[in-house]
Tab-separated table of C-alpha atoms and ligand atoms in Angstrom:
chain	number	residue	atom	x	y	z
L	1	UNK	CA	1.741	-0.632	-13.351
L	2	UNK	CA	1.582	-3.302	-15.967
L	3	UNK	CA	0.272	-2.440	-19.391
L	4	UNK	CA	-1.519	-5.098	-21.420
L	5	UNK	CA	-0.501	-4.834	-24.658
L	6	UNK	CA	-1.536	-6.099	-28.349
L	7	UNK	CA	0.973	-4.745	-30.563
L	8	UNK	CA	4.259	-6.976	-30.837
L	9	UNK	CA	5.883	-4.196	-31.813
L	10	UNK	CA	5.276	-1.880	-28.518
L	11	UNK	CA	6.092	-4.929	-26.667
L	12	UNK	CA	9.395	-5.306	-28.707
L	13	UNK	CA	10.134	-1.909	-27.880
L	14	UNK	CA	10.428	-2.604	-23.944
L	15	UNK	CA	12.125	-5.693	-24.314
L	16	UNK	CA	14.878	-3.972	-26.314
L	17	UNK	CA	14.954	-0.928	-23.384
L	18	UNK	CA	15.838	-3.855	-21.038
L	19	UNK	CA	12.268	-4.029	-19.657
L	20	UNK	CA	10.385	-7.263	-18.911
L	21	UNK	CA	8.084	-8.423	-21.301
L	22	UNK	CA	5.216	-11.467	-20.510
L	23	UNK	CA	4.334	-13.185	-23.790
L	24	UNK	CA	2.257	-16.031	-25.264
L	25	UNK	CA	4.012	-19.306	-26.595
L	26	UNK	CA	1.731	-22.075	-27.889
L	27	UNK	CA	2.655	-23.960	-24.711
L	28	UNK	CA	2.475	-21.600	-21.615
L	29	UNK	CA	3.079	-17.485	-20.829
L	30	UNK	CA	6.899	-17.017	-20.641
L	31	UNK	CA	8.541	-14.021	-19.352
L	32	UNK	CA	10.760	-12.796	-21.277
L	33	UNK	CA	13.920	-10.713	-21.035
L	34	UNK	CA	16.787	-9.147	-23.901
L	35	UNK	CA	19.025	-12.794	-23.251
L	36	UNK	CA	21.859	-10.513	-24.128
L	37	UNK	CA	21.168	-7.996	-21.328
L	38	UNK	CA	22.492	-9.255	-18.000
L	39	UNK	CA	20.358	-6.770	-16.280
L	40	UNK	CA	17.210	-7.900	-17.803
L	41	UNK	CA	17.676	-11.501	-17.309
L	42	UNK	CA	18.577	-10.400	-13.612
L	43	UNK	CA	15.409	-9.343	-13.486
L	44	UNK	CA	13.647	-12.116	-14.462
L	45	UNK	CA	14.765	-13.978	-11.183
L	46	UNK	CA	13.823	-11.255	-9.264
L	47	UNK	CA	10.396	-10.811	-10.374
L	48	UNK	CA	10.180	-14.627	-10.516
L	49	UNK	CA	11.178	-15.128	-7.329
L	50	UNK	CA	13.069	-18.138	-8.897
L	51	UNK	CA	16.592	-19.222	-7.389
L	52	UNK	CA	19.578	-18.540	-9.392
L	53	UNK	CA	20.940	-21.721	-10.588
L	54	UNK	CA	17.805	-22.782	-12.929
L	55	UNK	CA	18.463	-21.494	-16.266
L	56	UNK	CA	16.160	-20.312	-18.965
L	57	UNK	CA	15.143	-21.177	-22.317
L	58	UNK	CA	16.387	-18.669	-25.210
L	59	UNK	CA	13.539	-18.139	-27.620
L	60	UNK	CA	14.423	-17.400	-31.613
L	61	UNK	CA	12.293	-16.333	-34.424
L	62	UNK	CA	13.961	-19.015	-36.881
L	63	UNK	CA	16.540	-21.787	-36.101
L	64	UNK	CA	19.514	-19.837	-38.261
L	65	UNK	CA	19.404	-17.337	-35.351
L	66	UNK	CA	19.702	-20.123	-32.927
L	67	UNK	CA	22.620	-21.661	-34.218
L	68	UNK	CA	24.323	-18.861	-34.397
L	69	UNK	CA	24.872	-19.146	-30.263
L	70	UNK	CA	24.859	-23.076	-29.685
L	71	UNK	CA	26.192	-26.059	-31.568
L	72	UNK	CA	23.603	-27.926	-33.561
L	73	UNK	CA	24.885	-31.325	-34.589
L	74	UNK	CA	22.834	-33.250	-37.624
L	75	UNK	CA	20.301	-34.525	-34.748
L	76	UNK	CA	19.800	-30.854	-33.519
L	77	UNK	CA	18.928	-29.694	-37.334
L	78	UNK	CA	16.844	-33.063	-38.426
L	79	UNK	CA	14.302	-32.271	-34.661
L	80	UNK	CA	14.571	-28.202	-35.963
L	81	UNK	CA	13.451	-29.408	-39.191
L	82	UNK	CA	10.432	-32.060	-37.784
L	83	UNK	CA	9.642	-29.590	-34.723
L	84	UNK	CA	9.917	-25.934	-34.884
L	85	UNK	CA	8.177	-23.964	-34.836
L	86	UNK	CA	7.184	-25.650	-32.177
L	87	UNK	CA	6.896	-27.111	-28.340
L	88	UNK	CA	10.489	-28.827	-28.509
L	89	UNK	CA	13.650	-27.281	-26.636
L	90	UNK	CA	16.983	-28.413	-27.664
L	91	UNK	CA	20.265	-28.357	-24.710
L	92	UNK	CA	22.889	-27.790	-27.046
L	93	UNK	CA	27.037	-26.909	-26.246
L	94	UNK	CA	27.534	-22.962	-26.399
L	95	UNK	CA	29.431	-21.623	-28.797
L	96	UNK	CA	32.367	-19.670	-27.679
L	97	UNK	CA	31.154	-16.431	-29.524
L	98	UNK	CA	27.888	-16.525	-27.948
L	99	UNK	CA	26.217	-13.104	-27.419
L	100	UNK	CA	24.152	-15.316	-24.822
L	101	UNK	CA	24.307	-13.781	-21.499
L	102	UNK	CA	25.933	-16.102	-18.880
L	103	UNK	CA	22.982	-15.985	-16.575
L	104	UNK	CA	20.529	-17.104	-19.042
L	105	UNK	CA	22.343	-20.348	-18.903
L	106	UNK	CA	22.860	-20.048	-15.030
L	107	UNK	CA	26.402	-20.307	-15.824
L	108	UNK	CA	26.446	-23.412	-17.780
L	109	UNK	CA	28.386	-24.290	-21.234
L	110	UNK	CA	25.305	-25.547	-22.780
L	111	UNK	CA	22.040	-23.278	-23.596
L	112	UNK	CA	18.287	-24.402	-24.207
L	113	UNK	CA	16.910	-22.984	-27.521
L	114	UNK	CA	13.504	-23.197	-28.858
L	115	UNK	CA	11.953	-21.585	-31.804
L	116	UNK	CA	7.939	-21.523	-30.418
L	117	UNK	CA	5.036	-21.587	-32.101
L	118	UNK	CA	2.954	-19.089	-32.040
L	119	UNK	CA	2.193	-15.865	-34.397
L	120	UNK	CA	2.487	-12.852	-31.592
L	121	UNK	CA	5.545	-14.608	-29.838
L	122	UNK	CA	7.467	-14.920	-33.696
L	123	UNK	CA	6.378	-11.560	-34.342
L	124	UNK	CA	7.801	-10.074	-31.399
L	125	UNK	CA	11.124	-11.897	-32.069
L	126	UNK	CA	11.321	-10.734	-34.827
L	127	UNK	CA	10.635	-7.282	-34.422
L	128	UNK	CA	13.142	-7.196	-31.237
L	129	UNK	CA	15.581	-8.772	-33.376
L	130	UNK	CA	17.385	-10.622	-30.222
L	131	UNK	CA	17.125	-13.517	-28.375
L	132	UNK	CA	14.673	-13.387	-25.376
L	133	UNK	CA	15.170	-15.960	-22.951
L	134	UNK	CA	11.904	-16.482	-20.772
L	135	UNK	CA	10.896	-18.926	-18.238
L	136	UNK	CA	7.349	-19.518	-17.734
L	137	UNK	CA	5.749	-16.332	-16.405
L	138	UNK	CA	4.439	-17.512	-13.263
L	139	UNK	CA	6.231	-16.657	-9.312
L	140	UNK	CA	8.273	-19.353	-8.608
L	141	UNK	CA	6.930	-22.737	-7.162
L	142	UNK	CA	3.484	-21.745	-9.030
L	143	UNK	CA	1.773	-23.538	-11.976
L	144	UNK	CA	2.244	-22.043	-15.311
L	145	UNK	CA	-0.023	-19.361	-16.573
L	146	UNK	CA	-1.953	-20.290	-19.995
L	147	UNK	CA	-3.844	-16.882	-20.116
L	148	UNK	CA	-2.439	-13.102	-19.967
L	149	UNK	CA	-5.088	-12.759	-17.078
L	150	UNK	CA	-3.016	-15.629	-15.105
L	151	UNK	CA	0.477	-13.908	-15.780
L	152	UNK	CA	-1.383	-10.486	-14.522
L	153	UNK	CA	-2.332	-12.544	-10.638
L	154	UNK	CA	1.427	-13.315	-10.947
L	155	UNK	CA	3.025	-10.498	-12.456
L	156	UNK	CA	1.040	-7.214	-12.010
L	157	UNK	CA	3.236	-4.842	-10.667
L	158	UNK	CA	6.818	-6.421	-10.908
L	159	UNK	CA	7.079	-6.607	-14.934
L	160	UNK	CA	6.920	-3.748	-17.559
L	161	UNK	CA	3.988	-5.449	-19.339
L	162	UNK	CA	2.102	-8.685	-20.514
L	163	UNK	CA	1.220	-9.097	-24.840
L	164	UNK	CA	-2.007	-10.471	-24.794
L	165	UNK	CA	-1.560	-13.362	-27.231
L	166	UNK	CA	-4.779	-15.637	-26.062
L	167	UNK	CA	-5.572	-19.034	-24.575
L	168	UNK	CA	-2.417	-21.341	-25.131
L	169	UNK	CA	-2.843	-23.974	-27.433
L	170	UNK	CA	-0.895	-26.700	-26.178
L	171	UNK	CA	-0.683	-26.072	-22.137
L	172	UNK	CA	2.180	-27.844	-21.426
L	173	UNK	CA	5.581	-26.360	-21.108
L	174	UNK	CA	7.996	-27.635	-24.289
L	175	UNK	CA	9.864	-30.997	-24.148
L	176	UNK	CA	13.442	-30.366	-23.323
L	177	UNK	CA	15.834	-32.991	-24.926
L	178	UNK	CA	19.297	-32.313	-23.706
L	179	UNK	CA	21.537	-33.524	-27.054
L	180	UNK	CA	25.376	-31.631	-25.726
L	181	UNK	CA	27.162	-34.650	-24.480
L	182	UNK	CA	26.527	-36.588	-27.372
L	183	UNK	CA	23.809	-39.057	-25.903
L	184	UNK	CA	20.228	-37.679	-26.324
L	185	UNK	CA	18.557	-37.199	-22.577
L	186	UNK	CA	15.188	-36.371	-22.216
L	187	UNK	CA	15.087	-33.363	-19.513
L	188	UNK	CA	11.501	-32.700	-19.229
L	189	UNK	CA	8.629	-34.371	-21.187
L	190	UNK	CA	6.357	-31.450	-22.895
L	191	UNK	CA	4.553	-30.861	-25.929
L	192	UNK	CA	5.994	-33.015	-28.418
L	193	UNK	CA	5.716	-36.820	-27.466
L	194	UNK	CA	8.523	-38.782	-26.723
L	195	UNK	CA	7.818	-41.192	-29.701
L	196	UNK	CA	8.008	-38.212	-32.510
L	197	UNK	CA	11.374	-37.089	-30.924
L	198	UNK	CA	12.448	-40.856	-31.399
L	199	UNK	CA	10.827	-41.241	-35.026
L	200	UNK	CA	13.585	-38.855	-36.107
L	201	UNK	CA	16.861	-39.476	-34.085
L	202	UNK	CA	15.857	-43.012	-32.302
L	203	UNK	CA	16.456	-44.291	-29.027
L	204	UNK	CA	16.633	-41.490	-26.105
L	205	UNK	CA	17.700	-42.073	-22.468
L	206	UNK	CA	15.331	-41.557	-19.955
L	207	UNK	CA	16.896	-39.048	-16.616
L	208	UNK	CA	17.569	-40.228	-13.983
L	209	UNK	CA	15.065	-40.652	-11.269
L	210	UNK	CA	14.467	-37.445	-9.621
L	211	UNK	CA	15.944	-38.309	-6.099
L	212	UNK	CA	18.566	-39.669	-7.438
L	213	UNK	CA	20.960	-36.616	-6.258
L	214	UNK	CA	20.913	-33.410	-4.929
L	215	UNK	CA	19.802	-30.205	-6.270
L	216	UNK	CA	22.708	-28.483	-7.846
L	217	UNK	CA	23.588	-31.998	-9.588
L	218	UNK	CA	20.709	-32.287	-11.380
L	219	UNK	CA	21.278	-32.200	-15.427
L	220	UNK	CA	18.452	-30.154	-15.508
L	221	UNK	CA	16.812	-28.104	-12.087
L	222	UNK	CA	13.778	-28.491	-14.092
L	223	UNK	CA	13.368	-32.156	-12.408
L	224	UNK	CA	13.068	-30.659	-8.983
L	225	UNK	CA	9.917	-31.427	-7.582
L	226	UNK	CA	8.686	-28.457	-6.206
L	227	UNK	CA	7.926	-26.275	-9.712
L	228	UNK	CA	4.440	-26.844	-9.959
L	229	UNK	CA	2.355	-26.905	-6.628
L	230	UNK	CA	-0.993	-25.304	-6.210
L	231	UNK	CA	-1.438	-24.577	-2.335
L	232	UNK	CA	-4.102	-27.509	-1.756
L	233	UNK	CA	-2.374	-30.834	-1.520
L	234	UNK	CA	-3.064	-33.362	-4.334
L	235	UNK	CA	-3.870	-36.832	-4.320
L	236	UNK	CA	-3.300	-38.566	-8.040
L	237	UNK	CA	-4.727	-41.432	-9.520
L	238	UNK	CA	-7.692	-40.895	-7.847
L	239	UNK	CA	-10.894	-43.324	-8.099
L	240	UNK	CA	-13.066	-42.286	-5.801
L	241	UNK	CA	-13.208	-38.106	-3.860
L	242	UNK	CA	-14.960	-36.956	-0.829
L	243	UNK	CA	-17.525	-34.331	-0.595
L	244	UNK	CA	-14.076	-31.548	1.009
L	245	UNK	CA	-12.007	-32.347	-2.166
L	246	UNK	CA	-11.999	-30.453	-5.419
L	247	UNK	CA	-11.698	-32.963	-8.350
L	248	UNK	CA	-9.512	-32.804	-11.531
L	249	UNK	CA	-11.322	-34.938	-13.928
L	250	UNK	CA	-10.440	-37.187	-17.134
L	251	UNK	CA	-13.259	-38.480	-18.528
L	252	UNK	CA	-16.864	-39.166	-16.640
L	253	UNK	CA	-15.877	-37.368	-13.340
L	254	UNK	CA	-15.899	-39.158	-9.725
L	255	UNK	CA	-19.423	-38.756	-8.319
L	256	UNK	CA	-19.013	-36.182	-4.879
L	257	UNK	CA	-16.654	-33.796	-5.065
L	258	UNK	CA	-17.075	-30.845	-4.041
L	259	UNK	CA	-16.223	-29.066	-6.819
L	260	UNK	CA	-15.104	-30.613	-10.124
L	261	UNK	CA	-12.589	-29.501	-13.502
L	262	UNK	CA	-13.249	-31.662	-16.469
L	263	UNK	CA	-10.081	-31.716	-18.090
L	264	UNK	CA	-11.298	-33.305	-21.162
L	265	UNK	CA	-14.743	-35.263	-21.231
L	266	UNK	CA	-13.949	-37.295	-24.171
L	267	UNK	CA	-10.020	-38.612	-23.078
L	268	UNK	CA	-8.364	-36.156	-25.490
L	269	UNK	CA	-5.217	-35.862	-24.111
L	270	UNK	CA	-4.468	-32.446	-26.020
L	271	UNK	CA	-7.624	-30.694	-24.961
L	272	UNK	CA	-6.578	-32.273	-21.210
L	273	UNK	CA	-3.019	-30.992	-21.556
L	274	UNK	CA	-4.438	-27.207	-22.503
L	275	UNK	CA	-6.584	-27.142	-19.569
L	276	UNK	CA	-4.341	-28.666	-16.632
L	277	UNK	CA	-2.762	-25.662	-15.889
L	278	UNK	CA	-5.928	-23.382	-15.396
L	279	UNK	CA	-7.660	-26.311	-13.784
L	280	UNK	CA	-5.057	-26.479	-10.718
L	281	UNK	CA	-5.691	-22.835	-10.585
L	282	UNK	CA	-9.541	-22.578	-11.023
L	283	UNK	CA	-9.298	-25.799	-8.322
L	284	UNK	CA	-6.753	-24.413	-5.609
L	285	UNK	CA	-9.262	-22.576	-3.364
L	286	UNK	CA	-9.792	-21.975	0.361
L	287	UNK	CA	-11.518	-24.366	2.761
L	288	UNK	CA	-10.873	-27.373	1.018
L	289	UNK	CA	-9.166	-30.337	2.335
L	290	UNK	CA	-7.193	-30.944	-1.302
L	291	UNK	CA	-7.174	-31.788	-5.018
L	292	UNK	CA	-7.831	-35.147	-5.728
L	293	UNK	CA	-6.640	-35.999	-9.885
L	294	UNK	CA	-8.398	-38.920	-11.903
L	295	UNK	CA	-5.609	-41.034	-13.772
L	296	UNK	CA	-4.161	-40.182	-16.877
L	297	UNK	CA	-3.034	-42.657	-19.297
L	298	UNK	CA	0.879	-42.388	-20.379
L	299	UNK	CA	0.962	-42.098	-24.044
L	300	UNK	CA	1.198	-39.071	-26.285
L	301	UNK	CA	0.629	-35.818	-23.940
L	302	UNK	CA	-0.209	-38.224	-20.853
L	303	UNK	CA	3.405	-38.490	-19.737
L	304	UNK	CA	3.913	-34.631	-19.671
L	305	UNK	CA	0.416	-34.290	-17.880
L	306	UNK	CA	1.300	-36.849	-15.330
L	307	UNK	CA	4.793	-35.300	-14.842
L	308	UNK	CA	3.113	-31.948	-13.716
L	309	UNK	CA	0.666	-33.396	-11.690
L	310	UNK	CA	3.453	-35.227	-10.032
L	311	UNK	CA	5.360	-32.139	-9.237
L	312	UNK	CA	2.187	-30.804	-8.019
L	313	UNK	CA	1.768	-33.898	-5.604
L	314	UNK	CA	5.182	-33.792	-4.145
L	315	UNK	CA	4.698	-32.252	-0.010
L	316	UNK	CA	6.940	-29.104	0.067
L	317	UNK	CA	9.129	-28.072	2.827
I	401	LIG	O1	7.259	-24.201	-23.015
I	401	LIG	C1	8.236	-23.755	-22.421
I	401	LIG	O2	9.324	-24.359	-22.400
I	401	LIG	C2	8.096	-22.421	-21.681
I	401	LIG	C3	7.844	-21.341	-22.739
I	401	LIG	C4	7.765	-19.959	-22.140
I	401	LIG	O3	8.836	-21.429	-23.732
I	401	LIG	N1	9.237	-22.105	-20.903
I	401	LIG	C5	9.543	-22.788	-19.765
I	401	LIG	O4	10.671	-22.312	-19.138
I	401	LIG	O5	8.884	-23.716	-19.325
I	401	LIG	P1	11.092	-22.740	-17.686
I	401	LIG	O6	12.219	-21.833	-17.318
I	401	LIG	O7	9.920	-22.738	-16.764
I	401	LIG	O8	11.665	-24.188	-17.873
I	401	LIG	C6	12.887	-24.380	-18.576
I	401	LIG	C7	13.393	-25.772	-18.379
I	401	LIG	C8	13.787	-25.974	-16.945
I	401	LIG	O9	13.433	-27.293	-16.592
I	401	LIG	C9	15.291	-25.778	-16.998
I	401	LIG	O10	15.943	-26.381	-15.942
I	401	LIG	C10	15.622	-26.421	-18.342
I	401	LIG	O11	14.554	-26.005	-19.168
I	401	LIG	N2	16.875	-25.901	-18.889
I	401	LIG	C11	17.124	-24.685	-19.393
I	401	LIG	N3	18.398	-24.550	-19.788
I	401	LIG	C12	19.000	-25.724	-19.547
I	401	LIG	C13	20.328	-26.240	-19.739
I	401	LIG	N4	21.303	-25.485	-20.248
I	401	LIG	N5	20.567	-27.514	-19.357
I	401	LIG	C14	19.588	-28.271	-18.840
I	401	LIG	N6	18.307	-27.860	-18.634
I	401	LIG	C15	18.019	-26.611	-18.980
I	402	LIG	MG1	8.319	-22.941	-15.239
C-alpha cells in the first residue's frame, strides 16, 4: 500500500528508514530516495523501471548543503544566487569527500544539484536533514506526473508513500546546465529560460544534436528520445486535426478534433508549460488514431515545451 501523506515530517521519517518517498517540486513529482543510501537509490530504478546508467538529480534544502558534495565555481554560486530556490539544476565535479552515493550519479564524477522551490519539498529536506536524490516520479518512458493523483497511477504499490504537495506550478522538469568541464552546456532546457541563465554567466553552448552518438555517450541520458511518450503517437506543429485525433491546443484550438486540451487559451507560455504534462495524459486514450500538438513558439518556456513534445513525437522501438 501507498499512504498519501501531508505532514513533511512523516514523510521525512520514511525517507530516513530508507523508504521511497514521492514529493512535490514546483516543476514536476520526483521520487525521492536517502542519496546517501545505496539501497534506497537502488530502489528508485527498480520502482522506476528506469535503466541504470541515467543518473538523478540530488535535491538540498539550501545551496551550503549542496556544496558541501560538488564543486561550485563563481558561475555555480552567481546562478545559486539568481535561481534557487528554484527550477535550475547545476552538473557540477564531485568532491572527493562526497557522502553522495555512487549510483545517484550512475557512476559519474560529476553530480546534478538543485535546491527546488517549493514549501513541502524544502520542508521535507529539511526535516530529513540529507540529500534526496529523485527523478521524476513517473515509470520509465512515461510523462511526468504534476499531481500526487498522477504519481499514485504510476506508483501505487511499488513506493512507501506520495506527500501530497498540490498542482505543480511550473510543469516542466528543471533546466539542467552542465558547468564541470569548465564550458557551460545546456543539458536539458526546463524552467528557467535559457536567456536568464545567460543574463548572469553569458554565452552557453547548445548539446549536441541528439543523434549525434550513441546512448551511453551522451553528456547527459536525459537527451534520449524516448523519456516522454504517451502511448498515442503525436504529430507536432499541427494546423489542421481529423475528427480520430485528440488535439493539444495553444491558443484558439483546430476546429474537429475529437477531443481537445487547451493548453493555454491566451498564449501564456507558463500556464501552457503547467498543463503539458497532464494534457498528454488526460489526451492519451484508447481508440484514437493519435495526438496531434498546435505549434509552440520558442522563446521563454516554449523551448522546454517543444523539447517534451519532441520526445513525445519520437516512434519507439
Ligand atoms: O525538475 C526536475 O528536474 C525534476 C524534479 C523532481 O526535480 N527531476 C527530474 O529528474 O526531472 P530526472 O531524473 O527525470 O531528470 C534528470 C536529468 C536527466 O536528464 C539526467 O540525465 C540529468 O538530469 N542528469 C543528472 N545527473 C547528471 C550528470 N551528472 N550529468 C549529466 N546529466 C545529468
Ligand atoms: Mg524524468
Amino acid at each position: 500500500m501507498t499512504a498519501l501523506l501531508d505532514d513533511p515530517l512523516d514523510a521525512a521519517a520514511l525517507l530516513r528508514s530508507g523508504a521511497l518517498v514521492a514529493f512535490a517540486t514546483e516543476t514536476v513529482y520526483g521520487l525521492g530516495a536517502d542519496a546517501r543510501n545505496g539501497q534506497a537509490v537502488a530502489g528508485i530504478f527498480e520502482a522506476k523501471g528506469r535503466p541504470h546508467f541515467n543518473p538523478l538529480i540530488c535535491h538540498f534544502a539550501e545551496a551550503e548543503a549542496a556544496w558541501a558534495e560538488v564543486r561550485a565555481d563563481d558561475r555555480a554560486r552567481a546562478l545559486a544566487a539568481a535561481f534557487w530556490p528554484g527550477p535550475l539544476t547545476l552538473v557540477l565535479p564531485r568532491r572527493a569527500d562526497c557522502r553522495i552515493d555512487l549510483l545517484a550519479g550512475a557512476g559519474l564524477d560529476t553530480l546534478a544539484v538543485r535546491v527546488p522551490a517549493h514549501e513541502g519539498a524544502l520542508a521535507l529536506l529539511r526535516a530529513a536533514a540529507t540529500p534526496v536524490a529523485a527523478p521524476s516520479a513517473n515509470r520509465s518512458g512515461r510523462v511526468s506526473p504534476t499531481s500526487a493523483a498522477h504519481v499514485m497511477e504510476e506508483l501505487s504499490g511499488r513506493i512507501a508513500a506520495v506527500l501530497e504537495g498540490g498542482e505543480c506550478a511550473v510543469g516542466v522538469e528543471s533546466t539542467v546546465l552542465d558547468l564541470a568541464g569548465g564550458g557551460a552546456a545546456l543539458l536539458r532546457p526546463g524552467g528557467v529560460p535559457l536567456e536568464a541563465i545567460e543574463a548572469v554567466i553569458g554565452p552557453v553552448g547548445r548539446p549536441l544534436p541528439r543523434h549525434a552518438g550513441p546512448a551511453p555517450t551522451l553528456r547527459s541520458p536525459g537527451m534520449m528520445l524516448s523519456h516522454y511518450a504517451p502511448t498515442l503517437p503525436l504529430r507536432l506543429d499541427a494546423r489542421e486535426v481529423a475528427s480520430d485525433e485528440a488535439l493539444l491546443a495553444f491558443g484558439p484550438p483546430l476546429p474537429g478534433a475529437a477531443v481537445t486540451y487547451q493548453l493555454s487559451e491566451t498564449h501564456d507560455l507558463r500556464e501552457a508549460a503547467s498543463r503539458l504534462f497532464a494534457g498528454l495524459r488526460a489526451l492519451d486514450r484508447p481508440g484514437l488514431r493519435g495526438i496531434a500538438a498546435m505549434p509552440v513558439p520558442g522563446e521563454g518556456l516554449g523551448p522546454a515545451i517543444r523539447d517534451r513534445l519532441a520526445r513525445a513525437a519520437e516512434p519507439r522501438e
